Coordinates of C-alpha atoms in Angstrom, one line a residue:
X1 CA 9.0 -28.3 -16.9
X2 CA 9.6 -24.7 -18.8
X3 CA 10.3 -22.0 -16.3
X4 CA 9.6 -18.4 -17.6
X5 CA 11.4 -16.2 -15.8
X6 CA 9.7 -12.6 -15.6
X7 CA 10.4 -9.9 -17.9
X8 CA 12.7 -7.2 -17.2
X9 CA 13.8 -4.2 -18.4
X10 CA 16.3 -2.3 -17.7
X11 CA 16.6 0.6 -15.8
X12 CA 19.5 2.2 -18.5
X13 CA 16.4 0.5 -21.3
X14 CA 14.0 2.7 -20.3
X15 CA 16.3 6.2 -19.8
X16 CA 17.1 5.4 -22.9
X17 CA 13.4 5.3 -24.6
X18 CA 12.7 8.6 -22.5
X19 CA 15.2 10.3 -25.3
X20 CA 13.8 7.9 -28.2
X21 CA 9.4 8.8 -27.1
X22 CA 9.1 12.3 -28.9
X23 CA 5.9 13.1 -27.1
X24 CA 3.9 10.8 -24.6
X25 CA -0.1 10.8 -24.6
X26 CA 0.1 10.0 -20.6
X27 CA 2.8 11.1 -17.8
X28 CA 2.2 9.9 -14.4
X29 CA 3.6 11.9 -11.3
X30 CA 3.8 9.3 -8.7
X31 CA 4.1 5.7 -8.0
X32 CA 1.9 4.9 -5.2
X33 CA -1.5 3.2 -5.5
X34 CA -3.2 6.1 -7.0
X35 CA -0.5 6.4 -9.7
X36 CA 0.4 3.1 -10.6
X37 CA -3.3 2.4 -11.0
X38 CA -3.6 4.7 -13.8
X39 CA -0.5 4.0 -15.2
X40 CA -1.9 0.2 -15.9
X41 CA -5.2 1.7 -16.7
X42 CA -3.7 3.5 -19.5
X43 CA -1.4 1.2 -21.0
X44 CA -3.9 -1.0 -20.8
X45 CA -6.2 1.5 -23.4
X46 CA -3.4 1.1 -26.0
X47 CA -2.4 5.0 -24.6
X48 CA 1.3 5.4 -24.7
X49 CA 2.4 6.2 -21.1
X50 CA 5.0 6.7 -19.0
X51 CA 5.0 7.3 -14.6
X52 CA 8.0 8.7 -12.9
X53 CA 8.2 7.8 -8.6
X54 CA 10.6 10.2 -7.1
X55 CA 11.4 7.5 -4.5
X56 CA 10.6 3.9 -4.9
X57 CA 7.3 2.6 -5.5
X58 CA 5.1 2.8 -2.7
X59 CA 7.3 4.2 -0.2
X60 CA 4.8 6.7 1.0
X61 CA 1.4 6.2 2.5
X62 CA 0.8 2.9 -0.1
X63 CA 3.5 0.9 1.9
X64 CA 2.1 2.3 5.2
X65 CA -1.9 1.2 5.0
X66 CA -3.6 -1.1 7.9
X67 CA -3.3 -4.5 5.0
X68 CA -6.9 -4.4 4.5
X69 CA -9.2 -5.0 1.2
X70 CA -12.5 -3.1 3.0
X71 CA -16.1 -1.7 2.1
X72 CA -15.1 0.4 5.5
X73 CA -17.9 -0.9 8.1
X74 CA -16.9 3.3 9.8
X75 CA -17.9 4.6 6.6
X76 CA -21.3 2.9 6.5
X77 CA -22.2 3.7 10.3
X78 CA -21.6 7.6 8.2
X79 CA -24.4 6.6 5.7
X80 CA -21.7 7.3 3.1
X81 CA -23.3 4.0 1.0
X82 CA -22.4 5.1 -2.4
X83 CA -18.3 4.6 -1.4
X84 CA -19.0 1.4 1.0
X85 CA -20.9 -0.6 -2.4
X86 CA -18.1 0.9 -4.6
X87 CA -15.2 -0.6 -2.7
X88 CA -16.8 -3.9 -1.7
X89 CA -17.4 -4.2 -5.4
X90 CA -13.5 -3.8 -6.0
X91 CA -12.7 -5.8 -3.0
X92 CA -14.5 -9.0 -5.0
X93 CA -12.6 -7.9 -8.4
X94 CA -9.0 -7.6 -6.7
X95 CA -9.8 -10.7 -4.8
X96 CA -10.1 -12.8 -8.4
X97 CA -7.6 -10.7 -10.0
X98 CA -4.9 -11.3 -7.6
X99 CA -5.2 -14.5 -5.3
X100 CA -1.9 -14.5 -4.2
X101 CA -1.8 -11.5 -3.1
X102 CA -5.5 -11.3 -1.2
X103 CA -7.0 -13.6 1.9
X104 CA -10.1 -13.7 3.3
X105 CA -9.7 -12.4 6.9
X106 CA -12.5 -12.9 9.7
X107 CA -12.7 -10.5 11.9
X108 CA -15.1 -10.4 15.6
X109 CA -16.5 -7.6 17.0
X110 CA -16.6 -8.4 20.9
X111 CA -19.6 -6.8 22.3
X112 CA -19.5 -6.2 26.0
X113 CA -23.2 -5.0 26.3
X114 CA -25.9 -7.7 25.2
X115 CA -28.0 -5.3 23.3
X116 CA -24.9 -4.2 21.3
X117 CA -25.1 -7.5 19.2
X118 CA -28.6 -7.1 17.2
X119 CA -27.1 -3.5 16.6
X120 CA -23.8 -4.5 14.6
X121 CA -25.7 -7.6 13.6
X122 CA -27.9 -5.5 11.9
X123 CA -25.2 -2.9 10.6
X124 CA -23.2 -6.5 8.8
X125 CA -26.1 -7.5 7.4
X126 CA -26.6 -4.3 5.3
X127 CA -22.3 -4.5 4.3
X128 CA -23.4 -8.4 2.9
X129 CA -26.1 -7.7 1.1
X130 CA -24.0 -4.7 -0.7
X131 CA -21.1 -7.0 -1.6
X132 CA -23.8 -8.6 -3.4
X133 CA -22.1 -11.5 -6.0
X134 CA -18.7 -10.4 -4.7
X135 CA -19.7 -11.6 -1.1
X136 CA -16.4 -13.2 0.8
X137 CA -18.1 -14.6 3.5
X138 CA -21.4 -13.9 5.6
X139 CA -21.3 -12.3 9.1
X140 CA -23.1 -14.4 11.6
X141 CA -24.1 -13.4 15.5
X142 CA -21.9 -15.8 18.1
X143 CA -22.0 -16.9 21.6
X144 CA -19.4 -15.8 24.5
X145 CA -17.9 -19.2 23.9
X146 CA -17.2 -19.0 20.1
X147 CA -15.8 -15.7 20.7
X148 CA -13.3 -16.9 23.1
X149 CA -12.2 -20.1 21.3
X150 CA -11.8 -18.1 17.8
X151 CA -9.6 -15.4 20.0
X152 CA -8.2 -17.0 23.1
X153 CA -6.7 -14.0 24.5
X154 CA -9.5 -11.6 24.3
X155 CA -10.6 -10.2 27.7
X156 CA -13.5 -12.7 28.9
X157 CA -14.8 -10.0 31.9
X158 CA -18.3 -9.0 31.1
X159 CA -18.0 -10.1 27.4
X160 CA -21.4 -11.1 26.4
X161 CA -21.3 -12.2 22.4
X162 CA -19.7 -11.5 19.3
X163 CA -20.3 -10.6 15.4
X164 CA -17.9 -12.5 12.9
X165 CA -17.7 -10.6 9.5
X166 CA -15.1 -11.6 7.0
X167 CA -12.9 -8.8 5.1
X168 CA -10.1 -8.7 2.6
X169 CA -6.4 -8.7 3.7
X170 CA -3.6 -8.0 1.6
X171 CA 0.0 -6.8 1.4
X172 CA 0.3 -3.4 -0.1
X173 CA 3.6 -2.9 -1.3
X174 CA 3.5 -6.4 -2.7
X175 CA 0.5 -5.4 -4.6
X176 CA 2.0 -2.1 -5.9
X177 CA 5.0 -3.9 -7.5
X178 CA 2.5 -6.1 -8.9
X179 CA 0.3 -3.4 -10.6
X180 CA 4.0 -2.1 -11.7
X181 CA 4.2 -5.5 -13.3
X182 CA 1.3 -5.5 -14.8
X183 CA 1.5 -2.2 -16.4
X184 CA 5.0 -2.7 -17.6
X185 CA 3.3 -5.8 -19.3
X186 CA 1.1 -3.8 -20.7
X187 CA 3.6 -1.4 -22.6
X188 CA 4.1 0.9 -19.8
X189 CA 7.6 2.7 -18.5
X190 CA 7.9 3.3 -15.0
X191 CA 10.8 4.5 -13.4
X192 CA 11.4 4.8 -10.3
X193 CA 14.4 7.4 -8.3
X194 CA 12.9 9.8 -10.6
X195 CA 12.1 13.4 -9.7
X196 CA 9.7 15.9 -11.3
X197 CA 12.0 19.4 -10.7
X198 CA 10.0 21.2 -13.5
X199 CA 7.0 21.7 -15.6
X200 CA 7.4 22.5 -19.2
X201 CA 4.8 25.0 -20.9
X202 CA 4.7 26.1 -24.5
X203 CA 4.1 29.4 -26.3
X204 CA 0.2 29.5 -25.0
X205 CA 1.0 28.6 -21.4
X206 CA -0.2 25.5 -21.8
X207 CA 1.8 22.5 -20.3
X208 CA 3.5 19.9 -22.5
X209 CA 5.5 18.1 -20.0
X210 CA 7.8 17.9 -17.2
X211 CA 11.7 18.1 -16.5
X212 CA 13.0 15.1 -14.6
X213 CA 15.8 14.0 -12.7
X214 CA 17.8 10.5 -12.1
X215 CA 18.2 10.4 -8.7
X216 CA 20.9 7.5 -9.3
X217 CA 23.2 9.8 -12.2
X218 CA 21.8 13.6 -11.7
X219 CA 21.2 13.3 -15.5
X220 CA 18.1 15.5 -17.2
X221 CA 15.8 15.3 -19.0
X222 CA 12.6 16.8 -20.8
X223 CA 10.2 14.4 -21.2
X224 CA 6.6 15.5 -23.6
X225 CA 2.9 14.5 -23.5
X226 CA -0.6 15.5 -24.2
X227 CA -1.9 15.2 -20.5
X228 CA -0.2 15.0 -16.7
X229 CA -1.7 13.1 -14.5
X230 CA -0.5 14.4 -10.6
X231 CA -1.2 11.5 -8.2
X232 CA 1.8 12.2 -5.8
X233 CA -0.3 11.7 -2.6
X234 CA 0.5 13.7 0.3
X235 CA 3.1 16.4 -2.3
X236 CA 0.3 17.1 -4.8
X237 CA 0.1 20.7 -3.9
X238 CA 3.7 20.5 -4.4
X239 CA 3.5 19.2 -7.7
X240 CA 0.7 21.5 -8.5
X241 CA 2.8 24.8 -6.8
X242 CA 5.9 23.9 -9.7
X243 CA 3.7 25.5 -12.7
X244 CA 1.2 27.7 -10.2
X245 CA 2.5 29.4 -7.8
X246 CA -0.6 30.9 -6.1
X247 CA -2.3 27.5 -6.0
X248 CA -4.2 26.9 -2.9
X249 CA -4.4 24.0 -0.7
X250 CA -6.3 20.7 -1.9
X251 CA -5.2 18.2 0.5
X252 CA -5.1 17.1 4.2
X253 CA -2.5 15.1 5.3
X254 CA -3.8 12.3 8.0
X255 CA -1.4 10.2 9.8
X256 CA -2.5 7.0 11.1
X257 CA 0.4 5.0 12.8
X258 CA 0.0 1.4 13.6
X259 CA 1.9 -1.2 15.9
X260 CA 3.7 -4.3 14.9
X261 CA 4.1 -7.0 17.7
X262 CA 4.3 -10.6 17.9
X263 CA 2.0 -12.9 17.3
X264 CA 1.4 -13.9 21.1
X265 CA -0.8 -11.1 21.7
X266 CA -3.4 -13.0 19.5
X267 CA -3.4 -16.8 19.5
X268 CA -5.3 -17.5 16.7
X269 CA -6.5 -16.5 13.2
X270 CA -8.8 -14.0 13.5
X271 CA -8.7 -10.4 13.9
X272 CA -10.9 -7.9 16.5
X273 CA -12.6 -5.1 15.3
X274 CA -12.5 -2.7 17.7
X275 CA -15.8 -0.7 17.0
X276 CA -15.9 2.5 18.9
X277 CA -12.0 4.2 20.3
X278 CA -11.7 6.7 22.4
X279 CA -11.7 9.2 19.8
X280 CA -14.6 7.7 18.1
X281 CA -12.9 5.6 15.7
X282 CA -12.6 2.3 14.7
X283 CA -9.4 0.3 15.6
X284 CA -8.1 -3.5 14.7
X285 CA -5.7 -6.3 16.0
X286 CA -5.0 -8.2 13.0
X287 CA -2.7 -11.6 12.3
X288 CA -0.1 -10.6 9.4
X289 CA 2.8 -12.2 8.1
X290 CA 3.0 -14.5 11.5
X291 CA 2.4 -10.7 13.8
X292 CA 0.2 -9.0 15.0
X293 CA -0.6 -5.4 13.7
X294 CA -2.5 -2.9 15.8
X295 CA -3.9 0.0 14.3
X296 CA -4.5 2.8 13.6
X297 CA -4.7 6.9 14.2
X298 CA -6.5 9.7 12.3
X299 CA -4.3 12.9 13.5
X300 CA -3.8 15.9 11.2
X301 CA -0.4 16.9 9.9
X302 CA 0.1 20.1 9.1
X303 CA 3.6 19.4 7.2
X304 CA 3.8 16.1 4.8
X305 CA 6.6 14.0 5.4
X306 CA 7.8 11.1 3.7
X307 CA 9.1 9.3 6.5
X308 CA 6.7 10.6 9.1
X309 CA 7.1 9.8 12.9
X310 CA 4.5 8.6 15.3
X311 CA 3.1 10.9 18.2
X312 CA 3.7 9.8 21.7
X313 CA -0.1 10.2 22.1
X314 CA -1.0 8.0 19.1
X315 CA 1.5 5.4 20.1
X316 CA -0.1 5.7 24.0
X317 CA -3.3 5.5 22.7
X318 CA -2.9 2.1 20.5
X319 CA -1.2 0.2 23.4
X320 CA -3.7 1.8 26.3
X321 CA -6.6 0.5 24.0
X322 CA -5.7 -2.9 22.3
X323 CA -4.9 -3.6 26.4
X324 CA -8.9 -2.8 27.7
X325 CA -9.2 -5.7 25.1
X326 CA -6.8 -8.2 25.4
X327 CA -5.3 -10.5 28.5
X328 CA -1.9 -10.2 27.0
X329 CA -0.7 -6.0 27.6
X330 CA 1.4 -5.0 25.3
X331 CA 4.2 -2.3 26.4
X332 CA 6.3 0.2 24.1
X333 CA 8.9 -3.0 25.1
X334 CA 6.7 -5.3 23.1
X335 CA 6.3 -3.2 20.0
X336 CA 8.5 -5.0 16.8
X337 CA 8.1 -1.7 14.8
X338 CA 5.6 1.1 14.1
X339 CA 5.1 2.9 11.2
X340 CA 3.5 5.6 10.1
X341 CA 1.7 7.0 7.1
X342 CA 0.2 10.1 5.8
X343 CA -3.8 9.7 3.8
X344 CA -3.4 12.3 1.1
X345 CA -6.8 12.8 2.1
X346 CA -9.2 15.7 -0.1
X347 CA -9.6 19.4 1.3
X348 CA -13.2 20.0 2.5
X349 CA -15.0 23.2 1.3
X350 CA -13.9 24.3 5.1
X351 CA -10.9 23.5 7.4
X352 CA -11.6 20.2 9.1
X353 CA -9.1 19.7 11.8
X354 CA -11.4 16.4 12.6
X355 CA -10.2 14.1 9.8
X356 CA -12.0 10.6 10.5
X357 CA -14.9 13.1 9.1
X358 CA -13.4 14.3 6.0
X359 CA -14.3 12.0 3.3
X360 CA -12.4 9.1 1.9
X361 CA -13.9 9.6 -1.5
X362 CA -11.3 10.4 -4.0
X363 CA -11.7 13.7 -6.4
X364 CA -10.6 14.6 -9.6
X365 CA -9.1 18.1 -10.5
X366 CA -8.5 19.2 -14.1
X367 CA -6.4 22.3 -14.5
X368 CA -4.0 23.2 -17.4
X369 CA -3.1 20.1 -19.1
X370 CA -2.7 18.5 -15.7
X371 CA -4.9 16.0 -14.3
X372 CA -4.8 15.6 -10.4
X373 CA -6.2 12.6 -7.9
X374 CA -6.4 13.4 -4.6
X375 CA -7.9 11.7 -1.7
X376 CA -9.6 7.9 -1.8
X377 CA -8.2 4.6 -0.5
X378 CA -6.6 1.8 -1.8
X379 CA -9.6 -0.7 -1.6
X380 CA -10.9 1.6 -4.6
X381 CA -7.2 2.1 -6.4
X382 CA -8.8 0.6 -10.1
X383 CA -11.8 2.8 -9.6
X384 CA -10.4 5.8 -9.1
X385 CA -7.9 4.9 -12.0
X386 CA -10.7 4.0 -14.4
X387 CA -12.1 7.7 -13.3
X388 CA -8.9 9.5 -14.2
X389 CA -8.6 7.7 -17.6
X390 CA -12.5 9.0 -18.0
X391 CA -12.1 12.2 -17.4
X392 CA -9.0 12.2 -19.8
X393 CA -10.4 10.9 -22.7
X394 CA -13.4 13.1 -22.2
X395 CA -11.5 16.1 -22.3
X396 CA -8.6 16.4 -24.2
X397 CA -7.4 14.7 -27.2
X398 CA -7.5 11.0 -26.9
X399 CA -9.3 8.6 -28.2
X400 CA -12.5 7.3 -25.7
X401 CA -11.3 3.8 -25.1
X402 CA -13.2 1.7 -22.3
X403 CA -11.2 0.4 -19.2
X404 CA -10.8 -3.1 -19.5
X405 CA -8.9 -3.5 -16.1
X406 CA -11.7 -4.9 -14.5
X407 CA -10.8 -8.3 -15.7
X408 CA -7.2 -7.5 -16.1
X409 CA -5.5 -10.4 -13.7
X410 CA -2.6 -8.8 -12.3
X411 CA 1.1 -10.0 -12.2
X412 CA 1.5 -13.3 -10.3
X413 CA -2.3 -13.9 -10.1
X414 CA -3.1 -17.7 -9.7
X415 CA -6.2 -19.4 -11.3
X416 CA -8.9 -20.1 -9.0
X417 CA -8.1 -24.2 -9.6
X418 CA -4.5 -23.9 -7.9
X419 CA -3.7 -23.7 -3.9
X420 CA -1.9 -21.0 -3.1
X421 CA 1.3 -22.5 -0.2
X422 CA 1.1 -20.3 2.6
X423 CA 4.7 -19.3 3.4
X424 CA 6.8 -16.6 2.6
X425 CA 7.0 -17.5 -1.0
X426 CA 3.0 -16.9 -2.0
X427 CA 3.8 -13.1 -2.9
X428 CA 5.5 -14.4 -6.3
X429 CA 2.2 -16.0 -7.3
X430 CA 2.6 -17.7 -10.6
X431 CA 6.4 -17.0 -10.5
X432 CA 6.6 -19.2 -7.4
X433 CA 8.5 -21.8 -9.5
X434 CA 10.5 -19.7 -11.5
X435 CA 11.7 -18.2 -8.4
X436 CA 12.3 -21.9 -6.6
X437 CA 14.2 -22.5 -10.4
X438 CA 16.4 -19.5 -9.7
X439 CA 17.4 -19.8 -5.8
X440 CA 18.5 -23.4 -7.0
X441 CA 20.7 -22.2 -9.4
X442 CA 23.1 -20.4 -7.3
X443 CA 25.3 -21.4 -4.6
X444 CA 24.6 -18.9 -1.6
X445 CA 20.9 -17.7 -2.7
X446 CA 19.4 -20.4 -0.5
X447 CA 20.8 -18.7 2.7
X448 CA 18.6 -16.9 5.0
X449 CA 19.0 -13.1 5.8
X450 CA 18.3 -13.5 9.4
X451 CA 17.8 -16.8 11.7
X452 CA 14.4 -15.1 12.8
X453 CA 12.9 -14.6 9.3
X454 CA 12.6 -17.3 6.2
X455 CA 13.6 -14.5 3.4
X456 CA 17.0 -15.1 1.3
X457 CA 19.8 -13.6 -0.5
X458 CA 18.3 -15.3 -3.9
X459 CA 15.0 -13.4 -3.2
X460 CA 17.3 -9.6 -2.9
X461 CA 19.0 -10.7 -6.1
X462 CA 15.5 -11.2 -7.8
X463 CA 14.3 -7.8 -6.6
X464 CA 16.9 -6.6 -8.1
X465 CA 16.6 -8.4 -11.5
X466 CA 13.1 -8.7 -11.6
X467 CA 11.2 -6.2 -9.4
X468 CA 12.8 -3.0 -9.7
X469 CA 14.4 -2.8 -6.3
X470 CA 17.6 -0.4 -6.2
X471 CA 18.5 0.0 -2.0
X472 CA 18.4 -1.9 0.8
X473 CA 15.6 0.2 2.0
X474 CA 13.5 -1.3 -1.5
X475 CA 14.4 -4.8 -0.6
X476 CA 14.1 -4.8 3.3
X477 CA 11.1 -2.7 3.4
X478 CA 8.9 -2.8 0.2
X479 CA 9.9 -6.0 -1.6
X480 CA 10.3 -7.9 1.7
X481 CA 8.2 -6.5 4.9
X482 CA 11.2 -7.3 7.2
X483 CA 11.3 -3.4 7.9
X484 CA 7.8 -3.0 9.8
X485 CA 7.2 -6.9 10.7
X486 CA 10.6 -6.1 13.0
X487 CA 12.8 -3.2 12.7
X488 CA 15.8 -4.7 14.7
X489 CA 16.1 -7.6 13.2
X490 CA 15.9 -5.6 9.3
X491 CA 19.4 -3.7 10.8
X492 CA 20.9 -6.6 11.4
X493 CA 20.1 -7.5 8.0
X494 CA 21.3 -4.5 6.4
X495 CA 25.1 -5.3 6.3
X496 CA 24.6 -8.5 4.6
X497 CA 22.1 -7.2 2.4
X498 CA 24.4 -3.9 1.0
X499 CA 27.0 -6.4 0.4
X500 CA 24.9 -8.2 -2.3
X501 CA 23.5 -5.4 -4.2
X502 CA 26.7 -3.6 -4.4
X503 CA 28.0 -7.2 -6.3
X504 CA 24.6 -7.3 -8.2
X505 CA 24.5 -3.6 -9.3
X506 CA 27.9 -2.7 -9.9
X507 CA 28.7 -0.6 -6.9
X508 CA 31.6 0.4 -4.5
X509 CA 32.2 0.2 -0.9
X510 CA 31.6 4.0 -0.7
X511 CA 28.0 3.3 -2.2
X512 CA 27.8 -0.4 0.4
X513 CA 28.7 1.9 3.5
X514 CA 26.6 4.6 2.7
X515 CA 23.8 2.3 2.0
X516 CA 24.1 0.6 5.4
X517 CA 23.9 3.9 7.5
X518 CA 21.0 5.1 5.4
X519 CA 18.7 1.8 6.3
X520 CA 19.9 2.0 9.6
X521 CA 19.1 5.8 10.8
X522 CA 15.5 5.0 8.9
X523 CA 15.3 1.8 10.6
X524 CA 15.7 3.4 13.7
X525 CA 12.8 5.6 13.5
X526 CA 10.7 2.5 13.4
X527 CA 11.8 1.8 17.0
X528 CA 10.4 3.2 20.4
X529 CA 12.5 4.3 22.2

């Protein structure tokens, strides 16, 4: 058989087209969904374009989400319709467009009152029919005993019936890299480790592009194009502040924190939807990557952070609410990891300090040459992509191209025809075999990073080569999930790990050592103490 490896350019390749591209038509600041979305969106028109991620791709809020591919079942019991059709429409289009990448999950709503079950019955009904062609699955009313034999240890006192409803799960950062993939594919540069430290303006105050730093060399450089797009999440105002100094607030930061633990706490394969917390919002126990994720919060931040650390309160109320639910209780003792993210979520007209209210439509601002995306979720990442393109094209000079993303499979996508091996090679997709071709050909690749997990030191060399990675942090956290599925056992990992990439990429023991006490203070904020 002929094994294509994936393409891959270099990192040195692209620096070096920043110098040879006189003048870009589109520069992306920021590589998260938002960003990457329209950097594939606009290769992808034939428009020359280029995205620059001051840290690694998705290492924010994008790596952070709850894993799920959702209309939002909160947002319809809101009446906000228009953005529940939208993202069950993308849902169905990501489902086709990246298989390996997206499974159908069930999920039950217990109900502990009888009359509650025609109610969310009813409420399911109206999220199928708006999925329309793009339906996954039909939600169905069932008895005490199907509840209980779908989730064994679900709390059986005064349960009275259940609503199954099937959703989309995924794995974000997986799906970043491969919209990063895809792009590049489609005659993009991205570059990540690459900081924005200035906006360049010509004679008429108009802005023509941005000076950037290498975050690996400190090198340079000025970098031109007709139009910025600003879709750096939680720092646009940052972004925005660099060529307007008396720019005012456009977005609220929302942390929602969520709790990894093992996969006891919920023998079986579907998840509970938690209907109505505490605090009035919605909270899930889901199966991923052989755990169990609990989540999440909806607390506002006054100061973003990049690395933001869970509230006592949050992390007391996750535990003291899966446990009204389950026969299992979980303690802090039980909890893998936890991490936290922050929703770049849009300003309202007034200060909201409740932000499960605040809407999770996405909204465009145009100012200067400067395009900014604030706000929305990743369910709708290609919409809101497809919007910023729009509004490009429709006001400054570029030619009005339709999206064709729609139908744009993404990297690794498998055809419908093929099974997809559930294990921890189905991320790679298509380049499942070129990967198995690769780990073969090396003595030492087939070895395991740690006894508890399947990954191996071929797959950090291939993140290396193939997928961008550049630290321990990239491959234990983004490019593998190691980091949040348990945070002890991704310090253990680190040593071995650094060793590797410093013989892959060239580097010292200064760099090695340094990279090991990084991972490992980081790591440690994923731990309760």
């Amino acid at each position: 058989m002929n094994i294509r490896l994936p393409s891959s350019v270099t990192r040195e390749e692209k620096i070096t087209k920043l110098s040879e591209e006189k003048k870009w038509d589109i520069l992306v600041i920021g590589g998260g969904a938002s960003g990457l979305g329209v950097a594939l969106d606009a290769a992808s028109r034939g428009f020359s374009t280029v995205l620059f991620e001051q840290y690694d791709f998705a290492k924010g809020t994008s790596s952070k989400s709850t894993k799920l591919v959702h209309g939002g079942v909160r947002y319809l019991a809101q009446g906000n319709i228009e953005l529940v059709k939208v993202a069950l429409e993308e849902r169905g289009r990501l489902a086709r467009n990246a298989r390996h990448l997206f499974k159908v999950q069930e999920f039950v709503i217990p109900n502990y009152s009888w009359w509650k079950g025609p109610y969310y019955a009813l409420g399911l009904k109206f999220y199928d029919f708006l999925s329309k062609r793009l339906s996954i699955g039909k939600s169905t009313w069932i008895s005490k005993k199907e509840v209980l034999n779908k989730i064994p240890t679900l709390e059986p006192d005064d349960l009275s019936n259940g609503i199954s409803y099937f959703d989309g799960q995924f794995d974000d950062a997986r799906l970043a890299l491969s919209i990063a993939q895809t792009a590049e594919e489609q005659g993009a540069t991205l570059l990540n480790y690459a900081r924005i430290i200035g906006v360049l303006k010509d004679a008429n105050d108009l802005i023509e592009g941005v000076e950037v730093e290498d975050r690996e060399t400190g090198n340079r450089y000025k970098v031109y194009a007709k139009v910025l797009v600003n879709a750096a999440g939680i720092y646009t105002d940052k972004v925005l502040k660099l060529y307007n100094p008396s720019h005012k607030k456009t977005v609220v930061p929302s942390q929602g924190i969520h709790l990894m633990l093992d996969r006891s706490f919920l023998q079986g394969d579907t998840a509970i939807m938690i209907p109505k917390t505490s605090d009035g919002r919605v909270l899930f126990i889901i199966p991923w990557h052989d755990k169990v994720i609990a989540g999440t919060t909806d607390t506002l931040i006054k100061k973003p952070s990049i690395e933001p650390l869970p509230l006592e309160e949050e992390v007391d109320f996750i535990l003291e609410t899966i446990n009204q639910y389950v026969t299992i209780k979980a303690s802090r003792s039980d909890v893998l990891s936890v991490f936290s993210g922050l929703r770049p979520l849009a300003k309202p007209k007034k200060d909201e300090t409740r932000t499960k209210e605040v809407s999770r439509s996405h909204k465009i601002i145009v100012d200067n040459q400067m395009v900014s995306i604030v706000g929305g979720k990743w369910t709708t990442y290609r919409k809101m992509a497809e919007d910023v393109v729009d509004t490009i094209t429709a006001q400054f000079d570029l030619e009005d191209v339709a999206s064709p993303t729609r139908d744009i499979e993404l990297h690794g996508n498998i055809s419908a025809s093929n099974s997809i091996p559930v294990d921890h090679l189905r991320m790679y997709g298509s380049d499942r075999e070129a990967y198995l071709s690769f780990e073969n050909s090396t003595p030492g690749y087939e070895e395991v990073i740690h006894k508890n997990f399947p990954f191996t030191m071929g797959q950090v060399i291939w993140s290396i080569r193939f997928e961008m990675a550049r630290t321990v942090e990239d491959v234990l956290s983004r490019r593998m999930r190691m980091l949040l599925l348990d945070a002890r056992a991704a310090i253990e990992s680190a040593p071995r790990v650094a060793s590797w990439m410093a013989q892959e990429l060239g580097r010292d023991g200064t760099w090695e050592a340094s990279q090991i006490t990084e991972f490992t203070k980081l790591a440690n904020k994923y731990l309760l103490n």
